[in-house]
Short mmCIF file of C-alpha atoms in Angstrom, two decimals:
data_model
loop_
_atom_site.label_atom_id
_atom_site.label_comp_id
_atom_site.label_asym_id
_atom_site.label_seq_id
_atom_site.Cartn_x
_atom_site.Cartn_y
_atom_site.Cartn_z
CA MET A 141 90.65 170.31 148.63
CA LYS A 142 87.57 167.80 149.13
CA ARG A 143 89.20 163.95 150.13
CA ILE A 144 86.93 161.19 148.13
CA SER A 145 86.64 157.54 148.98
CA PRO A 146 88.41 155.44 146.40
CA ILE A 147 84.72 153.85 145.83
CA TYR A 148 83.27 156.86 145.26
CA ALA A 149 86.38 158.30 142.54
CA ILE A 150 85.49 154.83 140.82
CA LYS A 151 81.91 155.38 140.51
CA ILE A 152 82.21 159.22 139.54
CA SER A 153 84.87 158.13 136.94
CA ARG A 154 82.71 155.41 135.18
CA ARG A 155 80.03 158.09 134.78
CA ALA A 156 82.05 160.54 133.23
CA ILE A 157 83.08 157.51 130.85
CA ARG A 158 79.55 156.86 130.14
CA SER A 159 78.65 160.56 129.47
CA TRP A 160 81.64 160.55 127.41
CA GLN A 161 80.73 157.49 125.52
CA LYS A 162 77.01 158.85 124.73
CA ASN A 163 78.25 162.22 123.49
CA LEU A 164 80.65 160.36 120.77
CA GLU A 165 77.46 158.60 119.93
CA ARG A 166 75.12 161.15 119.34
CA LYS A 167 77.83 163.04 117.33
CA ARG A 168 78.01 159.86 115.20
CA THR A 169 74.60 159.96 114.91
CA LYS A 170 74.41 163.11 113.45
CA ARG A 171 77.00 162.60 110.93
CA CYS A 172 75.58 159.24 109.92
CA PRO A 173 71.89 159.72 109.66
CA ILE A 174 69.54 156.41 109.21
CA LYS A 175 69.88 155.28 105.81
CA TRP A 176 66.58 154.38 104.28
CA ILE A 177 66.73 151.99 101.25
CA GLU A 178 63.48 150.73 99.31
CA LYS A 179 63.81 146.99 98.88
CA ARG A 180 60.99 145.92 95.79
CA VAL A 181 60.12 142.49 95.96
CA ILE A 182 58.59 141.01 92.79
CA LEU A 183 56.35 138.36 93.04
CA SER A 184 56.39 135.44 90.49
CA GLU A 185 53.92 136.37 87.68
CA ASN A 186 52.16 132.75 88.02
CA PHE A 187 52.07 132.55 91.98
CA ASN A 188 50.80 129.02 92.57
CA PHE A 189 52.54 125.92 94.31
CA SER A 190 51.22 123.49 91.57
CA ALA A 191 52.39 124.69 88.32
CA ASN A 192 55.06 127.19 89.72
CA TYR A 193 56.38 125.85 92.83
CA ILE A 194 60.27 126.77 92.42
CA GLU A 195 59.63 130.57 91.58
CA THR A 196 56.68 130.93 94.24
CA VAL A 197 58.82 129.93 96.93
CA GLN A 198 62.02 132.03 95.68
CA SER A 199 59.53 135.20 95.60
CA LEU A 200 58.45 134.19 99.07
CA GLN A 201 62.01 133.73 100.40
CA GLU A 202 62.94 137.13 98.84
CA PHE A 203 59.91 138.81 100.23
CA LYS A 204 61.07 137.17 103.93
CA ARG A 205 64.48 138.12 103.53
CA ALA A 206 63.26 141.87 102.54
CA THR A 207 61.10 141.99 105.99
CA LEU A 208 62.45 140.10 108.25
CA SER A 209 65.98 140.05 108.29
CA LYS A 210 67.73 142.28 110.22
CA PRO A 211 69.24 145.21 108.64
CA LYS A 212 72.48 146.84 108.85
CA SER A 213 73.55 149.20 111.41
CA ARG A 214 71.89 152.83 110.69
CA VAL A 215 69.89 151.51 107.60
CA ARG A 216 66.43 150.69 107.73
CA HIS A 217 64.55 148.84 104.37
CA LYS A 218 61.40 150.48 103.04
CA VAL A 219 59.58 147.32 101.66
CA TYR A 220 57.67 147.62 98.43
CA ILE A 221 55.92 144.36 97.13
CA ASP A 222 55.26 144.46 93.67
CA LEU A 223 51.68 142.66 93.10
CA ALA A 224 51.21 144.42 89.88
CA SER A 225 53.26 142.09 88.26
CA VAL A 226 51.01 139.14 89.43
CA LYS A 227 48.80 137.36 86.98
CA ASP A 228 47.77 134.74 88.30
CA ILE A 229 47.89 133.54 92.33
CA SER A 230 46.13 129.98 93.81
CA ILE A 231 43.94 130.58 96.97
CA ALA A 232 47.03 128.32 98.54
CA GLY A 233 49.58 130.79 97.44
CA ALA A 234 47.58 133.58 98.67
CA LEU A 235 46.87 132.23 101.70
CA VAL A 236 50.35 131.68 101.98
CA LEU A 237 51.23 135.20 101.04
CA ALA A 238 48.86 136.57 103.28
CA ALA A 239 50.53 134.42 106.34
CA GLU A 240 53.52 135.94 105.46
CA ILE A 241 52.59 139.92 105.49
CA ASP A 242 50.83 138.60 108.84
CA ARG A 243 54.03 137.65 109.97
CA TRP A 244 55.29 140.83 109.20
CA ARG A 245 53.14 143.04 110.30
CA ARG A 246 53.04 141.30 113.48
CA LEU A 247 56.46 140.90 113.95
CA LYS A 248 57.87 144.15 112.72
CA ARG A 249 54.66 146.18 113.82
CA ALA A 250 55.21 147.65 110.34
CA SER A 251 52.26 149.98 108.92
CA LEU A 252 51.53 148.76 105.90
CA LYS A 253 49.85 150.35 102.86
CA PRO A 254 48.93 149.01 99.15
CA ARG A 255 50.21 150.91 96.39
CA ASP A 256 49.42 151.02 92.73
CA THR A 257 46.17 148.79 93.72
CA GLU A 258 44.55 149.85 89.95
CA ASN A 259 47.42 148.16 87.84
CA TRP A 260 46.59 145.12 89.88
CA ASP A 261 44.91 141.99 88.11
CA PRO A 262 41.33 142.47 88.61
CA ILE A 263 41.23 138.35 89.68
CA VAL A 264 44.18 138.49 92.22
CA LYS A 265 42.75 141.67 93.30
CA ARG A 266 39.14 139.82 94.42
CA THR A 267 41.14 136.82 95.17
CA LEU A 268 43.10 138.64 97.71
CA THR A 269 40.05 141.12 98.92
CA SER A 270 37.93 137.81 99.68
CA LEU A 271 40.80 136.25 101.63
CA GLY A 272 40.71 139.21 103.86
CA PHE A 273 44.35 140.32 102.66
CA PHE A 274 43.30 144.02 102.59
CA ASP A 275 42.23 143.50 106.38
CA LEU A 276 45.58 142.61 107.44
CA LEU A 277 46.70 145.69 105.74
CA GLY A 278 43.92 147.51 107.41
CA VAL A 279 43.15 149.11 104.56
CA ARG A 280 39.35 149.50 103.24
CA ILE A 281 38.97 148.57 99.24
CA GLU A 282 36.16 149.30 97.41
CA ARG A 283 34.75 147.14 94.68
CA SER A 284 34.66 148.47 91.43
CA ALA A 285 31.62 147.67 89.22
CA ASN A 286 33.90 145.64 87.33
CA ASP A 287 34.92 143.15 90.38
CA ASP A 288 31.37 141.62 90.80
CA PHE A 289 31.31 137.64 91.09
CA ASN A 290 30.89 136.02 87.40
CA GLY A 291 29.80 132.96 88.87
CA LYS A 292 32.32 130.85 87.51
CA GLU A 293 35.37 132.10 89.79
CA VAL A 294 36.29 130.24 92.79
CA VAL A 295 34.87 132.02 95.72
CA VAL A 296 36.99 132.38 98.68
CA LEU A 297 36.45 132.64 102.29
CA PRO A 298 38.28 135.22 104.81
CA MET A 299 41.31 134.09 106.13
CA VAL A 300 41.24 132.80 109.95
CA THR A 301 44.33 132.34 112.27
CA ASP A 302 44.75 131.68 115.78
CA ALA A 303 47.93 129.99 117.52
CA ARG A 304 46.04 128.08 120.08
CA LEU A 305 43.14 125.15 119.25
CA ASP A 306 39.62 126.67 118.18
CA GLY A 307 37.66 123.95 116.94
CA GLU A 308 35.08 126.07 116.62
CA MET A 309 36.60 128.77 114.38
CA LEU A 310 37.66 125.88 112.25
CA TYR A 311 34.26 124.55 111.73
CA ARG A 312 32.79 127.78 111.00
CA ILE A 313 34.96 127.77 107.78
CA GLY A 314 32.89 124.41 106.70
CA GLU A 315 29.74 125.72 107.98
CA HIS A 316 30.27 129.07 105.93
CA LEU A 317 31.20 127.09 102.57
CA GLU A 318 27.64 125.24 103.10
CA VAL A 319 26.07 128.50 102.71
CA VAL A 320 28.18 129.45 100.05
CA ALA A 321 28.21 126.17 98.00
CA GLY A 322 24.62 125.06 98.64
CA VAL A 323 25.36 121.81 97.53
CA PHE A 324 28.46 121.09 99.88
CA ARG A 325 27.59 119.20 103.35
CA GLN A 326 30.30 119.46 105.82
CA ASP A 327 30.97 116.03 107.17
CA PRO A 328 33.02 115.09 110.84
CA THR A 329 36.06 113.75 109.06
CA ILE A 330 36.91 117.62 107.62
CA TYR A 331 36.35 119.04 111.28
CA ALA A 332 38.29 116.20 112.78
CA ALA A 333 41.17 116.57 109.91
CA LEU A 334 41.21 120.60 110.21
CA THR A 335 41.68 120.60 113.92
CA GLU A 336 44.26 117.68 114.03
CA ALA A 337 46.16 119.53 111.59
CA ALA A 338 45.88 122.80 113.91
CA TYR A 339 46.51 121.01 116.56
CA ASN A 340 50.01 119.41 114.89
CA SER A 341 50.77 123.03 114.49
CA THR A 342 50.39 124.33 117.64
CA LEU A 343 52.24 121.29 119.40
CA HIS A 344 54.86 120.36 116.94
CA ALA A 345 55.89 122.57 114.35
CA TYR A 346 57.54 125.05 115.97
CA PRO A 347 59.91 123.62 118.18
CA THR A 348 61.98 125.94 120.50
CA ASP A 349 65.32 124.47 119.82
CA HIS A 350 65.16 125.03 116.22
CA ASN A 351 67.73 127.53 114.71
CA TYR A 352 65.26 129.16 112.39
CA GLU A 353 66.24 131.36 109.67
CA PHE A 354 63.40 134.09 110.04
CA GLN A 355 61.71 134.35 113.73
CA PRO A 356 58.40 132.56 113.66
CA LEU A 357 55.12 133.34 115.12
CA TRP A 358 54.83 130.83 117.52
CA LYS A 359 51.88 128.12 117.48
CA ARG A 360 49.97 130.02 114.48
CA TRP A 361 48.61 128.50 111.85
CA TRP A 362 45.96 130.20 108.84
CA ALA A 363 43.22 128.50 107.32
CA THR A 364 40.90 129.33 104.65
CA ALA A 365 37.94 127.58 102.38
CA CYS A 366 37.10 127.95 98.61
CA TRP A 367 34.61 126.87 96.23
CA SER A 368 34.62 126.00 92.83
CA PRO A 369 31.83 126.07 90.79
CA GLN A 370 33.77 125.27 87.69
CA GLU A 371 35.43 122.31 89.10
CA SER A 372 32.42 121.59 91.25
CA ALA A 373 34.58 120.88 94.24
CA VAL A 374 35.50 123.07 97.54
CA ARG A 375 38.90 123.22 99.51
CA PHE A 376 40.05 123.27 102.40
CA MET A 377 43.74 124.90 103.32
CA ILE A 378 45.56 125.36 106.72
CA TYR A 379 49.16 126.23 106.46
CA ASP A 380 51.64 127.04 109.17
CA GLN A 381 55.21 128.37 109.39
CA GLY A 382 57.10 125.83 111.60
CA VAL A 383 59.88 123.61 110.34
CA GLY A 384 57.90 121.10 108.56
CA ILE A 385 56.77 117.78 109.08
CA PRO A 386 59.93 115.74 108.27
CA ALA A 387 62.00 118.02 110.87
CA THR A 388 59.66 117.03 113.47
CA LEU A 389 59.69 113.64 112.99
CA PRO A 390 62.92 112.61 115.02
CA ARG A 391 61.04 114.11 117.97
CA SER A 392 58.47 111.80 117.48
CA GLN A 393 57.27 108.91 119.90
CA LYS A 394 56.78 106.86 116.52
CA TRP A 395 59.82 107.91 115.03
CA GLU A 396 61.50 104.40 115.52
CA ARG A 397 58.32 102.86 113.31
CA ILE A 398 58.99 105.67 110.96
CA ARG A 399 62.29 104.91 110.48
CA GLU A 400 61.45 101.44 110.10
CA TYR A 401 59.02 102.28 107.28
CA ILE A 402 61.39 104.36 105.33
CA SER A 403 64.04 101.97 105.43
CA LYS A 404 61.59 99.46 103.88
CA VAL A 405 60.91 101.75 100.85
CA PRO A 406 63.60 102.72 98.20
CA LEU A 407 64.71 106.04 98.55
CA ILE A 408 65.26 108.55 95.52
CA GLY A 409 68.15 110.50 97.24
CA GLY A 410 69.95 110.95 100.45
CA PHE A 411 67.71 110.13 103.49
CA SER A 412 67.32 113.86 104.41
CA ASN A 413 66.40 114.91 100.70
CA ASP A 414 63.56 112.59 100.88
CA ALA A 415 61.19 114.76 102.62
CA SER A 416 58.18 113.37 100.95
CA ALA A 417 59.04 109.90 101.78
CA MET A 418 58.99 111.02 105.45
CA ILE A 419 55.61 112.24 105.32
CA GLU A 420 54.26 109.20 103.40
CA ALA A 421 55.94 107.51 106.24
CA ALA A 422 55.07 109.47 108.93
CA ILE A 423 50.87 109.04 107.53
CA GLU A 424 51.32 105.15 106.96
CA VAL A 425 52.58 104.74 110.44
CA SER A 426 49.64 106.86 111.95
CA ARG A 427 47.45 105.11 109.81
CA THR A 428 48.43 101.46 110.96
CA SER A 429 49.22 102.09 114.39
CA ARG A 430 47.80 100.26 117.08
CA ASP A 431 49.16 101.59 120.03
CA GLY A 432 47.93 104.94 122.04
CA GLY A 433 49.36 108.04 122.73
CA HIS A 434 50.99 110.91 120.34
CA GLY A 435 51.27 110.20 116.49
CA LYS A 436 47.37 109.81 115.22
CA GLY A 437 46.87 113.24 113.83
CA LEU A 438 47.90 112.55 110.14
CA LYS A 439 45.85 109.56 110.21
CA ASP A 440 42.83 112.05 110.70
CA VAL A 441 44.62 114.52 107.78
CA VAL A 442 43.82 111.59 105.11
CA ALA A 443 40.55 110.48 106.31
CA PRO A 444 37.92 112.91 104.41
CA VAL A 445 39.36 111.71 100.77
CA THR A 446 39.90 107.95 101.66
CA GLY A 447 37.44 106.15 99.49
CA LEU A 448 36.04 109.51 97.71
CA GLU A 449 36.03 109.88 94.27
CA GLY A 450 37.83 113.25 93.28
CA GLY A 451 38.93 113.62 96.10
CA ARG A 452 42.49 114.63 97.38
CA VAL A 453 44.77 115.92 99.85
CA ARG A 454 47.76 117.44 99.51
CA ILE A 455 50.89 117.89 101.96
CA LEU A 456 53.41 120.46 101.01
CA SER A 457 56.18 120.20 103.70
CA GLY A 458 59.35 121.29 104.27
CA ARG A 459 60.98 120.19 100.66
CA GLY A 460 58.38 117.42 100.52
CA CYS A 461 55.04 117.35 98.61
CA TYR A 462 52.43 114.34 98.83
CA LEU A 463 49.57 114.14 97.08
CA CYS A 464 46.95 110.95 97.75
CA TYR A 465 43.92 110.77 95.91
CA GLY A 466 40.54 108.97 96.92
CA ASP A 467 41.45 105.88 95.41
CA GLY A 468 44.66 105.43 97.10
CA THR A 469 46.69 106.86 94.61
CA ILE A 470 49.94 108.37 96.14
CA GLU A 471 52.11 110.69 94.24
CA LYS A 472 55.39 112.29 95.90
CA SER A 473 57.73 115.20 95.08
CA ASP A 474 60.94 116.51 96.26
CA SER A 475 62.33 120.25 95.83
CA ASP A 476 65.66 121.89 96.66
CA LEU A 477 63.34 124.38 98.13
CA HIS A 478 61.53 124.51 101.26
CA ILE A 479 58.38 125.74 101.34
CA GLY A 480 58.57 127.43 104.67
CA GLY A 481 56.35 125.79 106.82
CA THR A 482 53.70 123.16 106.07
CA LEU A 483 50.55 123.30 103.63
CA ILE A 484 47.84 121.00 103.52
CA GLU A 485 44.80 121.46 101.06
CA TRP A 486 41.91 118.93 100.97
CA THR A 487 40.06 118.66 97.72
CA ILE A 488 36.06 117.65 97.99
CA PRO A 489 34.17 117.13 95.31
CA THR A 490 30.74 119.40 96.08
CA GLY A 491 27.42 117.00 96.57
CA HIS A 492 29.90 114.18 97.66
CA ALA A 493 30.99 115.25 100.86
CA GLU A 494 29.15 112.82 102.74
CA VAL A 495 30.08 109.55 100.63
CA GLY A 496 33.44 107.80 101.25
CA VAL A 497 33.40 108.84 105.36
CA GLU A 498 32.93 105.60 106.61
CA SER A 499 36.30 103.72 106.19
CA MET B 162 22.78 102.51 137.16
CA THR B 163 23.06 103.91 133.84
CA THR B 164 23.69 107.42 132.99
CA THR B 165 23.60 109.17 129.63
CA ILE B 166 26.65 111.62 128.48
CA ASN B 167 25.64 113.86 125.76
CA ILE B 168 29.04 115.00 124.75
CA ALA B 169 27.67 117.87 122.50
CA LYS B 170 24.96 119.27 124.61
CA ASP B 171 26.96 118.64 128.33
CA TYR B 172 30.58 118.82 127.15
CA THR B 173 31.31 120.63 123.99
CA ARG B 174 30.02 120.63 120.19
CA PHE B 175 34.15 121.10 119.31
CA PRO B 176 36.19 118.60 121.09
CA GLY B 177 39.66 118.82 120.36
CA GLY B 178 43.02 118.36 121.87
CA ARG B 179 44.39 116.43 125.00
CA TYR B 180 45.20 118.77 127.26
CA PRO B 181 43.56 121.66 129.31
CA GLU B 182 45.65 124.14 127.59
CA ASP B 183 44.62 122.99 124.59
CA GLY B 184 41.27 124.86 125.08
CA LYS B 185 37.84 124.03 126.60
CA GLY B 186 37.36 120.90 124.38
CA ASN B 187 40.27 118.94 125.41
CA GLY B 188 40.24 115.02 126.33
CA THR B 189 41.74 115.23 129.55
CA SER B 190 38.81 117.54 131.58
CA PHE B 191 35.94 115.61 129.17
CA ARG B 192 37.44 112.54 130.69
CA LYS B 193 37.94 113.82 134.38
CA LYS B 194 34.77 115.32 134.64
CA PHE B 195 32.89 112.76 132.88
CA LEU B 196 34.11 109.43 132.27
CA VAL B 197 36.11 108.59 135.72
CA PRO B 198 33.16 109.35 137.99
CA VAL B 199 31.58 106.75 136.08
CA MET B 200 34.27 103.99 136.42
CA LYS B 201 35.12 104.90 139.80
CA SER B 202 31.23 104.41 140.87
CA GLY B 203 30.93 101.03 139.23
CA ASP B 204 28.07 102.11 136.56
CA HIS B 205 27.57 102.28 133.26
CA ALA B 206 27.20 104.92 130.98
CA VAL B 207 25.81 105.70 127.30
CA VAL B 208 27.99 107.89 125.69
CA ILE B 209 26.02 109.78 122.72
CA LEU B 210 28.52 111.41 119.96
CA ASP B 211 25.71 112.54 117.81
CA GLY B 212 25.63 116.41 117.38
CA ALA B 213 29.47 117.31 117.66
CA ALA B 214 31.13 118.83 114.94
CA GLY B 215 33.32 115.87 114.79
CA TYR B 216 35.80 113.87 116.77
CA PRO B 217 39.85 114.32 116.00
CA SER B 218 41.73 111.30 117.43
CA SER B 219 43.76 113.56 119.78
CA PHE B 220 40.59 114.35 122.03
CA LEU B 221 39.06 110.49 121.23
CA ASP B 222 42.38 109.10 122.49
CA GLU B 223 43.22 111.35 125.71
CA ALA B 224 39.31 110.97 126.95
CA PHE B 225 38.79 107.53 126.44
CA ALA B 226 42.44 105.18 126.16
CA GLY B 227 43.64 107.86 128.99
CA LEU B 228 41.63 105.45 131.39
CA VAL B 229 43.34 102.93 130.59
CA ARG B 230 46.65 104.53 130.38
CA LYS B 231 46.19 107.54 132.69
CA GLU B 232 43.57 106.12 135.11
CA GLY B 233 44.83 102.82 135.34
CA PHE B 234 41.46 101.09 134.58
CA SER B 235 41.52 97.91 132.19
CA ALA B 236 40.42 97.91 128.67
CA GLU B 237 37.69 95.30 129.28
CA SER B 238 36.33 97.24 132.47
CA VAL B 239 36.07 100.44 130.27
CA LEU B 240 34.43 98.80 127.28
CA LYS B 241 31.63 97.25 129.77
CA ALA B 242 30.95 99.95 131.26
CA LEU B 243 30.69 102.53 128.64
CA ARG B 244 28.46 101.97 125.69
CA PHE B 245 28.56 104.43 122.71
CA GLN B 246 25.93 105.38 120.35
CA ALA B 247 26.31 107.61 116.84
CA THR B 248 23.78 107.66 114.88
CA ASP B 249 24.49 110.69 112.62
CA PRO B 250 26.00 109.97 108.94
CA GLY B 251 29.80 109.82 109.32
CA PHE B 252 29.89 109.18 113.18
CA SER B 253 29.72 105.39 113.90
CA ARG B 254 33.64 105.38 112.72
CA PHE B 255 34.24 107.20 115.93
CA ILE B 256 33.26 104.39 117.95
CA GLU B 257 35.70 101.88 116.40
CA MET B 258 38.52 104.35 116.78
CA ILE B 259 37.51 104.58 120.32
CA GLU B 260 37.40 100.70 120.91
CA SER B 261 40.87 100.59 118.93
CA TYR B 262 42.27 102.95 121.16
CA VAL B 263 41.02 101.74 124.46
CA ARG B 264 42.25 98.02 123.35
CA SER B 265 45.56 98.87 122.41
CA ALA B 266 46.28 101.12 125.21
CA THR B 267 48.87 100.00 128.02
CA PRO B 268 48.84 101.55 131.82
CA GLU B 269 51.42 104.37 132.15
CA LYS B 270 51.32 103.95 136.18
CA GLU B 271 50.26 101.18 138.83
CA THR B 272 46.50 101.66 140.14
CA HIS B 273 44.01 99.10 141.86
CA HIS B 274 41.07 99.76 139.90
#
């Protein structure tokens, strides 16, 4: 009998064990094939953060759980999002939904197909088509004769997205809008606001040491704009899927001053529940700050509407909502549900874009 | 000698961000390429702000207040050496912002300017 060294004996025994384990695994696979489960996510009928915040965020959370949660072993999910149920969708809602679908597509490399599009509400379908929703899915949707713009509806520009600061891309949104809404002239504060918001997303929105419920697309932001001839207003909006402004503040260089500001204003609930107060504090500290360095960006965010009649900026971040009107009125509200990032929306009345920029 | 720096023509129409990794319109590169040589030579410069898409705070702070904070020049010498020109609608506010940032900046390191 051939003598072998103890080391070689160990080596071949390990190889045999591995081979045996592989065989067992293969047999188990044969007996328990992968189980496909269809998950149907029904989105809120009124997909709108202003009018129906709770249900809209709940349906987004259900969507994220269905698409981004890790399935159990040997189970795969076929996710079906029912958009036929949606009867009304705001542009901000459409942007956030498209961003979530973009995350799903990029992270899971999912091949997405729209279904039953003929049952979708025509205005919802047209809004999503204009936003570039179907381009995300790689699907070409033919517009029917009924889909023609009637001159009163909101005109939505295709969404743009990036994971770095691209000022030119953001400027082109406004330039595009100047062409669409002939009465609108983009002013430099809008560019500065959009650029600072995107910069904040790339720099602060996605801290690496945060425990994320759903994997983020690091540094990524999504932006679009629209024109409502009926409201005589244009809207710019930018969204990121980060932790939200309130959660990033303790890392800020100006945190001590923010805490000081918060301590002076009465809080409705506990400290951590007052997300809107924290957003307000961050803006006020940014606005009144005379020292150098970081933390000036939020001042730029409110600048386009400062002193502008009919102008408004809305910041939905974390669980807080902060609304600042051109006349200086501020509205704040808080919710139990986290929007899943930060959404900033500027409303600029058309024909007034150059008024009020000198503060 | 007075030189003219037209940000939109000589650098970028789309300024934004602080550091080189933030993209081609960042404040650090602008400061090092255009402002530091002027300050070091003891010359004067006219900085034309017109023609750009706009100026985010991060860019203005890093480019101009960075001369005080990171390059060690005094706020007085910066505001004496640089003159700003902005005639486009809405651009004069950026001059105010620059002056405010420069005046409130404090040096991060010891230098001999």
